[in-house]
Amino acid sequence: MENRATSQWATELLRPDKKQRRLELKGRLMTLVSAWVIILTLFSLLYFIASKGVSTFLFDGVPLSQFFSSEWAPTGTPPSFGTLPFIMGSFMVTVLAAVISAPLGVGAAIYMTEIAPSWGKKVLQPVIELLVGIPSVVYGFVGLTVIVPFLRDVTGGPGFSLLAGVLVLSVMILPTITSIAVDTLQSIPRSMREASYALGATRWQTISRVLVRTSLPGLMTGVVLGMARAFGEALAVQMVIGNADNMPTSLIQPINTLTSVITLHMGNTVPGTVYNDALWSMALILLLMTLVFIVLIRWMTRRGEAR
Amino acid sequence: MWKKTLATIGSMVLVLSLAVGCAKGNQQGGGAAGGQLTAVGSTAMQPLVEEAANQFMSENPGTQITVQGGGSGAGLSAALNGSADIGNSDLFAEEKQKDPTKLVDHKVFVVGMAPVVNPKVGIDNLTQQQLIDIFTGKIKNWKEVGGVDQKIVLVNRPENSGTRSTFVKYALNGANEYRGKDSIVQDSSGTVRKIVAETPGAIGYLAFSYFDKSIKPVKLDGVEPTNENVYTNKWKVWAYQHMYTNKDGKNKELEEKFINFILTPAVQQNLVEKMGYIPVTKMKVERDAQGNVKEKK
């Protein structure tokens, strides 16, 4: 029996017959088709958003100067489509959330990989994975029922504010930053740590002067990815920031972001109107900003490799 | 292996063509026994239309009615370009600057709306002028209208929302520069109710169907926001809920059957009233797109 089996294998291996060639072809075809489907979807999406987004300026005749002004009155007479408060709102929320989350995330990652790898990882890893799995509407609802009333009592304002959005978002992007930071720190070769210790450095010196510095491009990539998520997050932010068309000049005042303007208004506008096109233009800005984030990540990782 | 794949593909093609054939048959069959219908639009109408569709489907086996949200604007557009059979809208097509000549309007029920306040502001009646002053930002504190010393927090709906349009038109008399800059804006009525209930000094507006003990509806010029007052237009802040169909629709028979089903007393008096809306059959007045009211014959 055994002999027959081996001889069969041998003949098959010696002679890659039609069947195997077909298998190769099939695999190649499958990957090729999926690749092209993705590429085509992506480009049609880009084309769709871009064509809708520019029609505000090309066909509806809204000047760029108005679009980037702070006068938002889409149903006024005459209507005005200034989006500066929302662009600023999106930026403020994103940057402030990153300012809170970056040190926390990197700190947690250092704790997990360097200080208490055994139980730190055992406890923190599942918690972080859990945070990723929670849908954003739940974050929003927690923000609405816990953070907003808390801020209202503490600050005396309405509670719906830039600060509420920042707090909710910083929890949401924490897992992104932490998990990427963990990966980066783990990829540092052991010899680096050993060399540092051999020179007489303490653990903290090793962490702050060697490990963090070597992995900086990777850590920054995590932060930028987290920011990209924060910039595009809509639902949770929309529930807690108040959606008022103010310039974000105060932490405790309600503001608005690009994403929440789009989600709030899209359903109530009629496709083809200037109002609707203006929302698409905002979507285009979001798309371009994501592109900027991606380019930033590329640039940072390449710089890391060059070293 | 190769044969197997061929067989699979072959059978898939067969099944697909059968399915397509069936679907076509159904569409041509119209309202006879089976048929498909899609209704798209106003999220305010969605729960009721869905429930009505469920009842209709259980009474008419073989029919399939799909109800989707997306907003009044989306509903009107879908009915206009034929991507849906029925477009649900809170507003007249004219009010959304849509060409109404191609559409047939069916007013299926009515919804009343009222200003609601946080129970702790100590107000249960406002004059219309006071309400306008509050929403245009002239009155900033509840003590100016006889309430407690508390800053007023406006809770709005987005521009162009059906509820907001109705509220601005009939409660605020279309007050033009009505744009509370510091006001909170939320899209869902459920969230508006939660915010008004929890935020000190908050005022918003809701459909009657969202009233509960956590918030306080406000009388306007002494008129209470009740269904009975809407019947006679004594309470002016109400809107028809429209189902628009296309004049050149393919599914006319079934459309008519479904809309007539919603207008039957059984649905109007049970489902519509139970869910907090107002039966269109009980209305003693009629209102057109320009807001002119006349006695119903």
Coordinates of C-alpha atoms in Angstrom, one line a residue:
Chain A
M1 CA 0.0 0.0 0.0
E2 CA 2.6 2.4 1.1
N3 CA 4.7 1.7 -2.0
R4 CA 1.8 2.4 -4.3
A5 CA 1.1 5.7 -2.6
T6 CA 4.6 6.9 -2.8
S7 CA 4.9 6.0 -6.4
Q8 CA 1.7 7.8 -7.2
W9 CA 3.1 10.9 -5.5
A10 CA 6.3 10.6 -7.3
T11 CA 4.8 10.4 -10.7
E12 CA 2.6 13.3 -9.9
L13 CA 5.5 15.4 -8.7
L14 CA 7.6 14.4 -11.7
R15 CA 5.0 15.4 -14.2
P16 CA 3.2 18.6 -13.3
D17 CA 0.2 17.7 -15.4
K18 CA -2.7 19.7 -16.8
K19 CA -4.6 19.6 -13.5
Q20 CA -1.9 21.4 -11.6
R21 CA -1.3 23.9 -14.3
R22 CA -5.0 24.6 -14.2
L23 CA -4.8 25.0 -10.5
E24 CA -2.1 27.6 -10.9
L25 CA -4.1 29.4 -13.5
K26 CA -7.2 29.4 -11.3
G27 CA -5.3 30.9 -8.4
R28 CA -3.8 33.5 -10.6
L29 CA -7.2 34.4 -12.1
M30 CA -8.8 34.6 -8.7
T31 CA -6.3 37.0 -7.3
L32 CA -6.2 39.1 -10.5
V33 CA -9.9 39.5 -10.6
S34 CA -10.1 40.5 -6.9
A35 CA -7.3 43.0 -7.5
W36 CA -9.0 44.6 -10.4
V37 CA -12.4 44.7 -8.7
I38 CA -10.8 46.6 -5.8
I39 CA -8.9 48.9 -8.1
L40 CA -12.0 49.7 -10.2
T41 CA -14.2 50.2 -7.1
L42 CA -11.7 52.5 -5.7
F43 CA -11.3 54.6 -8.8
S44 CA -15.0 54.8 -9.5
L45 CA -15.5 55.9 -5.9
L46 CA -12.9 58.5 -6.2
Y47 CA -14.4 59.7 -9.5
F48 CA -17.9 59.8 -8.1
I49 CA -17.0 61.8 -5.0
A50 CA -14.7 64.1 -6.9
S51 CA -17.2 64.8 -9.7
K52 CA -20.0 65.5 -7.2
G53 CA -17.7 67.5 -5.0
V54 CA -16.4 69.9 -7.7
S55 CA -19.8 70.5 -9.2
T56 CA -20.5 72.9 -6.4
F57 CA -17.8 75.2 -7.8
L58 CA -18.1 74.4 -11.5
F59 CA -21.8 74.3 -12.1
D60 CA -23.5 75.8 -9.1
G61 CA -21.1 78.8 -9.1
V62 CA -20.2 78.8 -5.4
P63 CA -16.9 80.6 -5.2
L64 CA -14.1 79.0 -3.3
S65 CA -13.8 82.1 -1.2
Q66 CA -17.3 81.5 0.0
F67 CA -16.8 77.8 0.6
F68 CA -13.9 78.5 2.9
S69 CA -15.6 81.3 4.7
S70 CA -17.4 81.0 8.0
E71 CA -20.9 82.0 6.8
W72 CA -23.0 78.8 6.8
A73 CA -26.6 79.5 5.8
P74 CA -27.7 76.9 3.3
T75 CA -31.4 77.8 3.5
G76 CA -30.9 81.6 3.8
T77 CA -31.7 84.1 1.1
P78 CA -29.2 84.2 -0.6
P79 CA -27.8 80.9 0.6
S80 CA -24.2 80.8 1.8
F81 CA -22.0 77.7 2.1
G82 CA -19.1 78.6 4.3
T83 CA -17.5 75.5 5.8
L84 CA -14.6 76.9 7.7
P85 CA -16.1 76.3 11.1
F86 CA -16.6 72.6 10.3
I87 CA -13.1 72.2 8.9
M88 CA -11.7 73.8 11.9
G89 CA -13.9 71.7 14.2
S90 CA -12.7 68.5 12.6
F91 CA -9.1 69.5 13.0
M92 CA -9.5 70.6 16.6
V93 CA -11.2 67.4 17.6
T94 CA -8.7 65.3 15.8
V95 CA -5.6 67.0 17.1
L96 CA -6.7 67.3 20.7
A97 CA -7.8 63.7 20.7
A98 CA -4.4 62.7 19.5
V99 CA -2.7 64.9 22.1
I100 CA -4.6 62.9 24.8
S101 CA -4.3 59.5 23.3
A102 CA -0.8 59.4 21.9
P103 CA 1.0 59.5 25.3
L104 CA -1.5 57.1 26.9
G105 CA -1.3 54.6 24.0
V106 CA 2.5 54.7 23.8
G107 CA 2.7 54.4 27.6
A108 CA 0.4 51.4 27.6
A109 CA 2.4 49.8 24.8
I110 CA 5.7 50.3 26.7
Y111 CA 4.1 48.8 29.8
M112 CA 2.9 45.8 27.8
T113 CA 6.1 45.1 26.0
E114 CA 8.9 46.3 28.4
I115 CA 7.8 46.6 31.9
A116 CA 5.3 43.8 32.6
P117 CA 5.2 41.8 29.4
S118 CA 3.7 38.7 31.1
W119 CA 0.6 39.8 32.9
G120 CA 0.5 43.3 31.4
K121 CA -0.1 41.8 28.0
K122 CA -2.5 39.2 29.4
V123 CA -4.8 41.8 30.8
L124 CA -4.3 44.8 28.4
Q125 CA -4.3 42.9 25.1
P126 CA -7.9 41.6 25.4
V127 CA -9.1 45.0 26.8
I128 CA -7.7 46.8 23.8
E129 CA -9.1 44.2 21.4
L130 CA -12.5 44.7 23.1
L131 CA -12.3 48.5 22.6
V132 CA -11.8 48.0 18.9
G133 CA -14.9 45.9 18.6
I134 CA -17.3 48.3 20.3
P135 CA -19.5 50.1 17.7
S136 CA -19.2 53.8 17.6
V137 CA -22.8 54.4 18.4
V138 CA -22.2 52.8 21.8
Y139 CA -19.3 55.2 22.4
G140 CA -21.6 58.0 21.4
F141 CA -24.3 56.9 23.7
V142 CA -21.9 56.5 26.6
G143 CA -20.7 60.0 25.8
L144 CA -24.2 61.3 25.7
T145 CA -25.2 59.8 29.0
V146 CA -22.0 60.0 31.0
I147 CA -19.6 62.6 29.6
V148 CA -22.1 65.3 28.6
P149 CA -23.9 65.5 31.9
F150 CA -20.5 65.4 33.7
L151 CA -19.1 68.3 31.7
R152 CA -22.4 70.2 32.2
D153 CA -22.1 70.0 35.9
V154 CA -18.4 70.8 36.0
T155 CA -18.2 73.6 33.4
G156 CA -21.7 75.0 33.6
G157 CA -22.1 75.1 29.9
P158 CA -24.5 72.9 27.9
G159 CA -22.2 69.9 28.2
F160 CA -22.3 69.3 24.4
S161 CA -18.9 70.6 23.5
L162 CA -15.6 70.3 21.7
L163 CA -14.3 68.7 24.9
A164 CA -16.9 66.0 25.0
G165 CA -16.1 65.1 21.4
V166 CA -12.4 65.0 22.2
L167 CA -12.9 62.7 25.2
V168 CA -15.0 60.3 23.3
L169 CA -12.7 60.2 20.3
S170 CA -9.5 59.8 22.4
V171 CA -11.0 56.6 23.9
M172 CA -11.9 55.4 20.4
I173 CA -8.5 55.9 18.8
L174 CA -6.6 54.6 21.8
P175 CA -6.6 50.9 20.7
T176 CA -5.3 51.9 17.2
I177 CA -2.3 53.8 18.6
T178 CA -1.6 51.2 21.3
S179 CA -1.7 48.1 19.1
I180 CA 0.6 49.7 16.4
A181 CA 3.0 50.9 19.1
V182 CA 3.1 47.4 20.6
D183 CA 4.0 45.9 17.2
T184 CA 6.7 48.5 16.6
L185 CA 8.3 48.0 20.1
Q186 CA 8.2 44.3 19.7
S187 CA 10.0 44.4 16.4
I188 CA 13.0 46.1 17.9
P189 CA 15.8 43.4 18.1
R190 CA 16.8 42.2 21.5
S191 CA 20.4 43.1 20.9
M192 CA 19.4 46.8 21.1
R193 CA 18.1 46.4 24.6
E194 CA 21.0 44.2 25.6
A195 CA 23.6 46.7 24.3
S196 CA 21.9 49.5 26.2
Y197 CA 21.9 47.5 29.4
A198 CA 25.5 46.5 28.8
L199 CA 26.5 50.1 28.7
G200 CA 25.0 50.5 32.2
A201 CA 21.8 52.2 31.3
T202 CA 18.8 51.7 33.6
R203 CA 15.5 50.3 32.3
W204 CA 13.9 53.8 32.0
Q205 CA 17.0 55.1 30.2
T206 CA 16.8 52.2 27.8
I207 CA 13.1 52.8 27.2
S208 CA 13.2 56.6 26.7
R209 CA 16.6 57.0 25.0
V210 CA 16.8 53.8 22.9
L211 CA 13.5 52.1 22.4
V212 CA 11.2 55.1 21.9
R213 CA 13.7 56.9 19.8
T214 CA 14.3 53.9 17.4
S215 CA 10.7 53.2 17.1
L216 CA 9.6 56.8 16.6
P217 CA 8.5 56.5 13.0
G218 CA 6.4 53.4 13.8
L219 CA 4.9 55.2 16.9
M220 CA 4.1 58.2 14.8
T221 CA 2.4 56.0 12.2
G222 CA 0.1 54.7 14.9
V223 CA -0.7 58.3 16.0
V224 CA -1.4 59.4 12.4
L225 CA -3.6 56.3 11.8
G226 CA -5.5 57.1 15.0
M227 CA -5.9 60.7 13.8
A228 CA -7.2 59.5 10.4
R229 CA -9.8 57.5 12.3
A230 CA -10.7 60.4 14.5
F231 CA -11.0 62.7 11.4
G232 CA -13.5 60.4 9.7
E233 CA -15.5 59.3 12.7
A234 CA -19.1 60.6 12.4
L235 CA -21.7 59.0 14.6
A236 CA -20.1 59.2 18.1
V237 CA -18.9 62.7 17.6
Q238 CA -22.2 63.9 16.2
M239 CA -24.0 62.7 19.3
V240 CA -21.9 64.7 21.8
I241 CA -20.5 67.9 20.2
G242 CA -23.8 69.7 19.8
N243 CA -23.5 70.4 16.1
A244 CA -23.7 74.1 16.4
D245 CA -22.3 76.2 13.6
N246 CA -19.7 78.0 15.8
M247 CA -16.0 78.5 15.2
P248 CA -14.3 76.2 17.7
T249 CA -12.9 79.0 19.9
S250 CA -13.8 77.4 23.3
L251 CA -13.5 74.0 24.7
I252 CA -16.9 74.0 26.4
Q253 CA -19.0 75.4 23.5
P254 CA -20.9 73.2 21.1
I255 CA -19.2 73.0 17.7
N256 CA -19.6 71.1 14.4
T257 CA -17.4 68.8 12.3
L258 CA -17.4 68.0 8.6
T259 CA -18.6 64.4 9.2
S260 CA -21.5 65.4 11.4
V261 CA -22.7 68.1 9.0
I262 CA -22.7 65.6 6.2
T263 CA -24.6 62.9 8.1
L264 CA -27.1 65.4 9.6
H265 CA -28.0 67.1 6.4
M266 CA -27.6 64.5 3.7
G267 CA -31.0 62.8 4.3
N268 CA -32.8 66.1 4.3
T269 CA -31.5 67.5 1.1
V270 CA -32.6 66.8 -2.5
P271 CA -29.8 65.3 -4.7
G272 CA -28.8 67.8 -7.4
T273 CA -29.4 71.0 -5.4
V274 CA -26.5 73.3 -4.4
Y275 CA -27.1 72.4 -0.8
N276 CA -26.6 68.7 -1.5
D277 CA -23.5 69.4 -3.7
A278 CA -22.0 71.4 -0.9
L279 CA -22.2 68.3 1.3
W280 CA -20.4 66.3 -1.4
S281 CA -17.7 69.0 -1.5
M282 CA -17.2 68.5 2.2
A283 CA -16.9 64.7 1.6
L284 CA -14.2 65.5 -1.0
I285 CA -12.3 67.5 1.6
L286 CA -12.5 64.5 4.0
L287 CA -11.2 62.3 1.2
L288 CA -8.3 64.6 0.5
M289 CA -7.5 64.9 4.2
T290 CA -7.4 61.1 4.4
L291 CA -5.0 61.1 1.5
V292 CA -2.8 63.6 3.3
F293 CA -2.8 61.3 6.3
I294 CA -1.8 58.3 4.1
V295 CA 1.0 60.2 2.4
L296 CA 2.2 61.3 5.8
I297 CA 2.4 57.7 7.0
R298 CA 4.2 56.6 3.8
W299 CA 6.7 59.4 4.3
M300 CA 7.3 58.5 7.9
T301 CA 7.8 54.8 7.4
R302 CA 10.1 55.4 4.5
R303 CA 12.2 57.8 6.6
G304 CA 12.2 55.0 9.3
E305 CA 13.5 52.5 6.8
A306 CA 16.2 54.9 5.4
R307 CA 17.8 55.1 8.8
Chain B
M1 CA -12.9 18.9 -10.8
W2 CA -13.4 20.9 -14.0
K3 CA -16.7 19.2 -14.6
K4 CA -17.8 20.0 -11.1
T5 CA -17.1 23.7 -11.6
L6 CA -18.9 23.7 -14.9
A7 CA -21.8 22.0 -13.3
T8 CA -21.9 24.6 -10.4
I9 CA -21.7 27.5 -12.8
G10 CA -24.4 25.9 -14.9
S11 CA -26.8 25.4 -12.1
M12 CA -26.1 28.9 -10.8
V13 CA -27.0 30.4 -14.2
L14 CA -30.2 28.3 -14.2
V15 CA -31.2 29.4 -10.8
L16 CA -30.5 33.0 -11.6
S17 CA -32.4 33.0 -14.8
L18 CA -35.3 31.4 -13.0
A19 CA -35.2 34.1 -10.3
V20 CA -35.1 36.8 -12.9
G21 CA -38.0 35.2 -14.8
C22 CA -40.0 35.1 -11.6
A23 CA -39.3 38.7 -10.7
K24 CA -40.4 39.8 -14.1
G25 CA -43.5 37.7 -13.9
N26 CA -44.3 39.4 -10.6
Q27 CA -43.8 42.9 -11.9
Q28 CA -46.1 42.2 -14.9
G29 CA -48.6 40.5 -12.7
G30 CA -49.0 43.8 -10.8
G31 CA -51.5 43.8 -8.0
A32 CA -53.1 40.5 -8.9
A33 CA -51.8 38.1 -6.4
G34 CA -48.2 38.9 -5.7
G35 CA -46.0 41.9 -6.5
Q36 CA -43.2 44.0 -5.1
L37 CA -43.4 47.6 -3.8
T38 CA -40.7 49.9 -2.4
A39 CA -41.4 52.9 -0.2
V40 CA -38.5 55.2 0.5
G41 CA -38.2 58.5 2.4
S42 CA -39.1 60.2 5.7
T43 CA -37.7 58.6 8.8
A44 CA -40.5 60.0 10.8
M45 CA -43.0 58.0 8.8
Q46 CA -40.9 54.9 8.6
P47 CA -42.1 53.0 11.7
L48 CA -45.7 53.4 10.9
V49 CA -45.4 52.6 7.2
E50 CA -43.4 49.5 8.1
E51 CA -46.0 48.3 10.5
A52 CA -48.8 49.0 8.0
A53 CA -46.7 47.1 5.3
N54 CA -46.4 44.1 7.7
Q55 CA -50.1 44.0 8.2
F56 CA -50.8 44.4 4.5
M57 CA -48.4 41.6 3.6
S58 CA -50.0 39.2 6.0
E59 CA -53.4 40.0 4.5
N60 CA -52.1 39.7 1.0
P61 CA -49.8 36.8 0.8
G62 CA -47.3 36.9 -2.0
T63 CA -46.8 40.7 -1.9
Q64 CA -43.5 42.1 -0.8
I65 CA -43.3 45.7 0.5
T66 CA -39.9 47.2 1.3
V67 CA -39.8 50.3 3.5
Q68 CA -36.7 52.4 3.7
G69 CA -35.7 55.6 5.4
G70 CA -33.3 58.2 3.8
G71 CA -35.2 61.4 4.4
S72 CA -38.0 63.2 2.7
G73 CA -35.8 64.7 0.0
A74 CA -34.6 61.2 -0.9
G75 CA -38.1 59.9 -1.0
L76 CA -39.4 62.6 -3.3
S77 CA -36.4 62.1 -5.7
A78 CA -36.9 58.3 -5.7
A79 CA -40.6 58.7 -6.6
L80 CA -39.7 61.2 -9.3
N81 CA -37.0 59.2 -11.0
G82 CA -38.7 55.9 -10.5
S83 CA -36.1 54.2 -8.2
A84 CA -38.9 53.6 -5.7
D85 CA -42.7 53.2 -6.2
I86 CA -43.7 55.4 -3.2
G87 CA -41.8 58.4 -1.8
N88 CA -42.6 59.2 1.8
S89 CA -42.3 62.9 2.7
D90 CA -43.1 65.1 5.6
L91 CA -43.6 68.0 3.3
F92 CA -45.4 69.0 0.2
A93 CA -43.3 68.4 -2.9
E94 CA -43.7 72.1 -3.6
E95 CA -42.0 72.9 -0.3
K96 CA -38.9 70.9 -1.3
Q97 CA -38.7 72.8 -4.7
K98 CA -39.6 69.6 -6.5
D99 CA -41.7 69.6 -9.7
P100 CA -45.0 68.3 -8.4
T101 CA -46.7 67.8 -11.8
K102 CA -45.3 64.3 -12.3
L103 CA -46.3 63.2 -8.8
V104 CA -49.5 62.2 -7.2
D105 CA -50.0 63.2 -3.6
H106 CA -51.6 60.9 -1.1
K107 CA -52.0 62.4 2.4
V108 CA -52.0 59.3 4.6
F109 CA -51.9 60.7 8.1
V110 CA -51.1 63.9 10.1
V111 CA -48.6 64.6 12.7
G112 CA -48.7 67.4 15.3
M113 CA -45.7 69.1 16.7
A114 CA -45.1 71.2 19.7
P115 CA -42.4 73.0 21.6
V116 CA -41.2 71.0 24.5
V117 CA -39.2 72.2 27.5
N118 CA -37.3 70.7 30.4
P119 CA -39.9 70.3 33.2
K120 CA -37.7 72.4 35.6
V121 CA -38.0 75.7 33.7
G122 CA -41.3 76.4 35.2
I123 CA -43.2 77.3 32.0
D124 CA -46.4 75.8 30.6
N125 CA -47.6 78.5 28.3
L126 CA -45.9 80.9 25.9
T127 CA -47.3 83.4 23.5
Q128 CA -46.2 82.9 19.9
Q129 CA -44.2 86.1 20.0
Q130 CA -42.3 84.8 23.1
L131 CA -41.6 81.6 21.3
I132 CA -40.3 83.4 18.2
D133 CA -38.1 85.6 20.5
I134 CA -36.7 82.6 22.2
F135 CA -35.8 80.8 19.0
T136 CA -34.3 83.9 17.3
G137 CA -32.2 84.6 20.4
K138 CA -33.9 87.8 21.7
I139 CA -34.9 86.1 24.9
K140 CA -32.0 84.3 26.5
N141 CA -33.2 83.5 30.0
W142 CA -36.4 81.8 31.2
K143 CA -37.0 84.4 33.8
E144 CA -37.9 86.9 31.0
V145 CA -41.0 84.8 30.3
G146 CA -41.9 84.0 33.8
G147 CA -39.8 81.0 34.5
V148 CA -36.8 80.3 36.7
D149 CA -33.5 82.1 36.4
Q150 CA -31.9 79.8 33.9
K151 CA -30.2 80.2 30.6
I152 CA -32.2 79.0 27.6
V153 CA -30.6 76.1 25.6
L154 CA -32.1 75.6 22.1
V155 CA -32.2 72.1 20.8
N156 CA -32.8 72.2 17.0
R157 CA -33.1 69.9 14.1
P158 CA -30.9 70.3 11.0
E159 CA -31.9 72.8 8.4
N160 CA -34.3 71.3 5.8
S161 CA -35.5 68.6 8.2
G162 CA -39.3 68.1 7.8
T163 CA -40.1 68.7 11.4
R164 CA -38.0 71.9 11.5
S165 CA -39.6 73.3 8.4
T166 CA -43.1 72.7 9.8
F167 CA -42.1 74.2 13.1
V168 CA -40.6 77.3 11.6
K169 CA -43.5 77.8 9.2
Y170 CA -46.4 77.4 11.6
A171 CA -45.0 77.9 15.2
L172 CA -42.4 80.6 14.4
N173 CA -44.4 82.2 11.5
G174 CA -41.4 81.6 9.3
A175 CA -39.2 83.9 11.3
N176 CA -36.4 84.4 8.9
E177 CA -33.2 84.9 10.6
Y178 CA -34.1 82.0 12.9
R179 CA -30.6 80.6 13.5
G180 CA -29.7 80.1 17.1
K181 CA -25.9 80.0 16.7
D182 CA -25.2 78.4 20.0
S183 CA -28.0 75.9 19.8
I184 CA -27.5 72.2 19.9
V185 CA -28.6 70.3 16.7
Q186 CA -29.6 66.7 16.7
D187 CA -31.1 64.6 14.0
S188 CA -33.1 62.0 15.8
S189 CA -36.2 62.9 17.7
G190 CA -35.4 60.3 20.4
T191 CA -32.1 62.1 21.1
V192 CA -33.8 65.5 21.1
R193 CA -36.2 64.2 23.8
K194 CA -33.3 62.8 25.8
I195 CA -31.4 66.1 25.7
V196 CA -34.4 68.2 26.5
A197 CA -35.2 65.9 29.5
E198 CA -31.7 66.1 30.9
T199 CA -30.4 69.5 30.0
P200 CA -31.4 72.3 32.4
G201 CA -33.1 75.2 30.5
A202 CA -33.6 73.2 27.3
I203 CA -36.3 73.8 24.7
G204 CA -36.9 71.8 21.6
Y205 CA -39.7 70.6 19.5
L206 CA -41.1 67.2 18.9
A207 CA -43.9 65.3 17.2
F208 CA -46.7 64.4 19.5
S209 CA -45.8 60.7 19.1
Y210 CA -42.6 61.4 21.1
F211 CA -44.3 63.0 24.1
D212 CA -43.7 61.3 27.5
K213 CA -43.4 62.3 31.1
S214 CA -39.7 63.3 30.9
I215 CA -40.5 66.5 28.9
K216 CA -43.2 69.1 29.1
P217 CA -45.2 70.2 26.0
V218 CA -45.8 74.0 26.0
K219 CA -49.2 75.6 25.3
L220 CA -49.1 78.3 22.6
D221 CA -51.3 81.3 23.4
G222 CA -53.3 79.1 25.8
V223 CA -54.0 76.3 23.2
E224 CA -53.0 72.9 24.3
P225 CA -51.1 70.6 21.9
T226 CA -53.6 67.8 21.6
N227 CA -55.0 65.7 18.7
E228 CA -58.5 67.3 19.2
N229 CA -57.0 70.8 18.6
V230 CA -55.2 69.7 15.5
Y231 CA -58.5 68.4 13.9
T232 CA -59.9 71.9 13.9
N233 CA -56.6 73.7 13.2
K234 CA -56.8 75.4 16.6
W235 CA -53.3 74.0 17.1
K236 CA -51.6 75.2 14.0
V237 CA -48.3 73.3 14.1
W238 CA -49.0 70.1 12.2
A239 CA -48.1 68.5 8.9
Y240 CA -49.4 66.0 6.5
Q241 CA -47.4 62.8 6.0
H242 CA -47.4 62.3 2.3
M243 CA -47.0 59.2 0.1
Y244 CA -46.0 60.4 -3.3
T245 CA -46.4 58.1 -6.4
N246 CA -45.2 58.7 -9.9
K247 CA -47.9 59.4 -12.5
D248 CA -46.1 57.0 -14.9
G249 CA -45.6 54.4 -12.2
K250 CA -45.4 50.7 -13.2
N251 CA -47.0 49.4 -10.1
K252 CA -50.1 51.5 -10.0
E253 CA -52.5 48.8 -9.0
L254 CA -50.5 47.6 -6.0
E255 CA -49.6 51.2 -5.0
E256 CA -53.3 52.1 -4.9
K257 CA -54.2 49.0 -3.0
F258 CA -51.5 49.7 -0.3
I259 CA -52.4 53.3 0.1
N260 CA -56.1 52.6 0.3
F261 CA -55.3 50.0 2.9
I262 CA -53.5 52.7 5.0
L263 CA -56.6 54.9 4.6
T264 CA -59.0 52.3 5.9
P265 CA -60.6 53.0 9.2
A266 CA -59.0 49.9 10.7
V267 CA -55.5 51.2 10.1
Q268 CA -56.3 54.8 10.7
Q269 CA -58.0 54.3 14.1
N270 CA -55.9 51.5 15.4
L271 CA -52.4 51.7 14.1
V272 CA -52.1 55.4 13.4
E273 CA -53.6 56.5 16.7
K274 CA -51.8 53.9 18.7
M275 CA -48.5 55.1 17.4
G276 CA -49.2 58.7 18.3
Y277 CA -50.1 60.1 14.9
I278 CA -53.3 61.7 13.9
P279 CA -55.7 59.9 11.4
V280 CA -56.2 62.0 8.3
T281 CA -59.8 60.8 8.2
K282 CA -60.6 62.8 11.5
M283 CA -59.3 66.1 10.2
K284 CA -62.0 68.7 9.9
V285 CA -59.9 71.1 7.9
E286 CA -57.7 70.9 4.8
R287 CA -54.4 72.6 4.1
D288 CA -52.7 73.2 0.8
A289 CA -49.0 73.6 0.0
Q290 CA -49.2 77.4 0.5
G291 CA -50.5 76.9 4.0
N292 CA -54.1 78.0 3.2
V293 CA -56.6 76.3 5.5
K294 CA -60.2 75.6 4.6
E295 CA -63.1 73.6 6.0
K296 CA -63.2 70.0 4.8
K297 CA -66.4 69.2 2.9

